[in-house]
């Protein structure tokens, strides 16, 4: 018999995440409560349709007026601001810009391919919603970076009006001459981007000038003279403050560290298990990375030495497709082609004590349709949620707070006006509460008037007295019957 252990699920700190799946659904998952909340699916946007599969997503989760960009597989555009849906001709790709708080569609962007490839053959694999340009431009505009499988990259600014149109700032270039792009990432300053894929070495581009500034070089042949073909499946920057160090995962289960300022070949390269690397993300300390592969293994590695720090318990039944890192909360979460997991980074106190928020959150995706939560110290499962569909991407809403109204974040009100909105909200809530209480009192009064009177339940003493009275009555009846029988006997004796 296999050895099994019982796992306690104390819950996780409050957080909010958005997951995207193969049927085009967007789900909002929240965990509430400071003493170990259970994550639940609280929102679902869209209708299940395999032709509208979400391929990539990017979020600008600032406190006021947040935005969410989603790239879909479908060639159809359905915009809530238009009277009828618009059909996209072959050669166009659809990108939607949504409100991450309520799922309202703000604008839909159609990207025209320069070649003759169909949208399904040249799908979007890289998508980034710029934050820096949004601060410089008006709040009703956004800037998007997209990259397709064939290496067609573009940067465009879109005005979010009733009739959306490009603002004229459009840059297009080709990332690769041959091969297929499968991964891309933008650094923290949003000035540099890296691309890689099947037959395409990792290369870095300056987004301001749209020029290539560095290209990686594959490692030499091994001792047997075997050359590993180039096939990168995931890549990320090691630190948000430094764009010179890049970590990439390959289809041949290798993890490589590149230093742009040092050399073209990888500085460190090591193998992880036996399946391809599907997701790689960095930690805030600048030297720890999290790796997920095609067989559901998740581990943390010190990239300075290539040392495996440990693997997380509770193996996922499938490929891990996406890993996201929360910058503040003390939980690490994972989800993938159908599974989302949450892992805890700090200490967790149980037995009625408060949850210590000392570390960070990381999200990653797997293939068994579950959201799982682990403790980063003990690597033990904390909670799980079933999500039904195959997940393709997950992002965090880092400004989620239980006590703040979503309406304030949507409207973008700040300062004294913000306080006024909150005060009006509380007063309205109080008035509604008083009205509900008064209505409840009236209803209770009506119910008491309409209810028929019921007999009172007799107490034990009453029951005892009744029993005694019944016994006395029975005794008197018996005496009377005896007297009658004696009188009858006397009458018979006299007659004789």
PDB file of C-alpha atoms in Angstrom, residues 12 19 28 34 41 96 105 115 126 192 212 227 247 310 326 343 377 384 391 459:
ATOM      1  CA  UNK A  12      -3.975  31.840   2.829  1.00  0.00           C
ATOM      2  CA  UNK A  19      -6.810  33.378 -14.603  1.00  0.00           C
ATOM      3  CA  UNK A  28     -11.400  36.293 -10.707  1.00  0.00           C
ATOM      4  CA  UNK A  34      -6.762  37.850   7.687  1.00  0.00           C
ATOM      5  CA  UNK A  41     -13.913  31.899  -7.779  1.00  0.00           C
ATOM      6  CA  UNK A  96      -8.789  43.297 -26.078  1.00  0.00           C
ATOM      7  CA  UNK A 105     -14.433  45.818 -22.538  1.00  0.00           C
ATOM      8  CA  UNK A 115       2.808  38.549 -44.267  1.00  0.00           C
ATOM      9  CA  UNK A 126       4.129  38.042 -26.375  1.00  0.00           C
ATOM     10  CA  UNK A 192      14.385  46.496 -23.185  1.00  0.00           C
ATOM     11  CA  UNK A 212      18.972  44.649 -31.531  1.00  0.00           C
ATOM     12  CA  UNK A 227      24.944  19.618 -30.454  1.00  0.00           C
ATOM     13  CA  UNK A 247      17.402  33.521 -17.360  1.00  0.00           C
ATOM     14  CA  UNK A 310      13.974  22.506  -2.988  1.00  0.00           C
ATOM     15  CA  UNK A 326       3.294  38.955  -6.025  1.00  0.00           C
ATOM     16  CA  UNK A 343       2.706  28.957  -2.352  1.00  0.00           C
ATOM     17  CA  UNK A 377       9.082  27.190   4.249  1.00  0.00           C
ATOM     18  CA  UNK A 384      -6.817  24.159  -3.297  1.00  0.00           C
ATOM     19  CA  UNK A 391      -5.406  27.549 -17.833  1.00  0.00           C
ATOM     20  CA  UNK A 459     -44.326  21.657  32.876  1.00  0.00           C
TER      21      UNK A 459
END
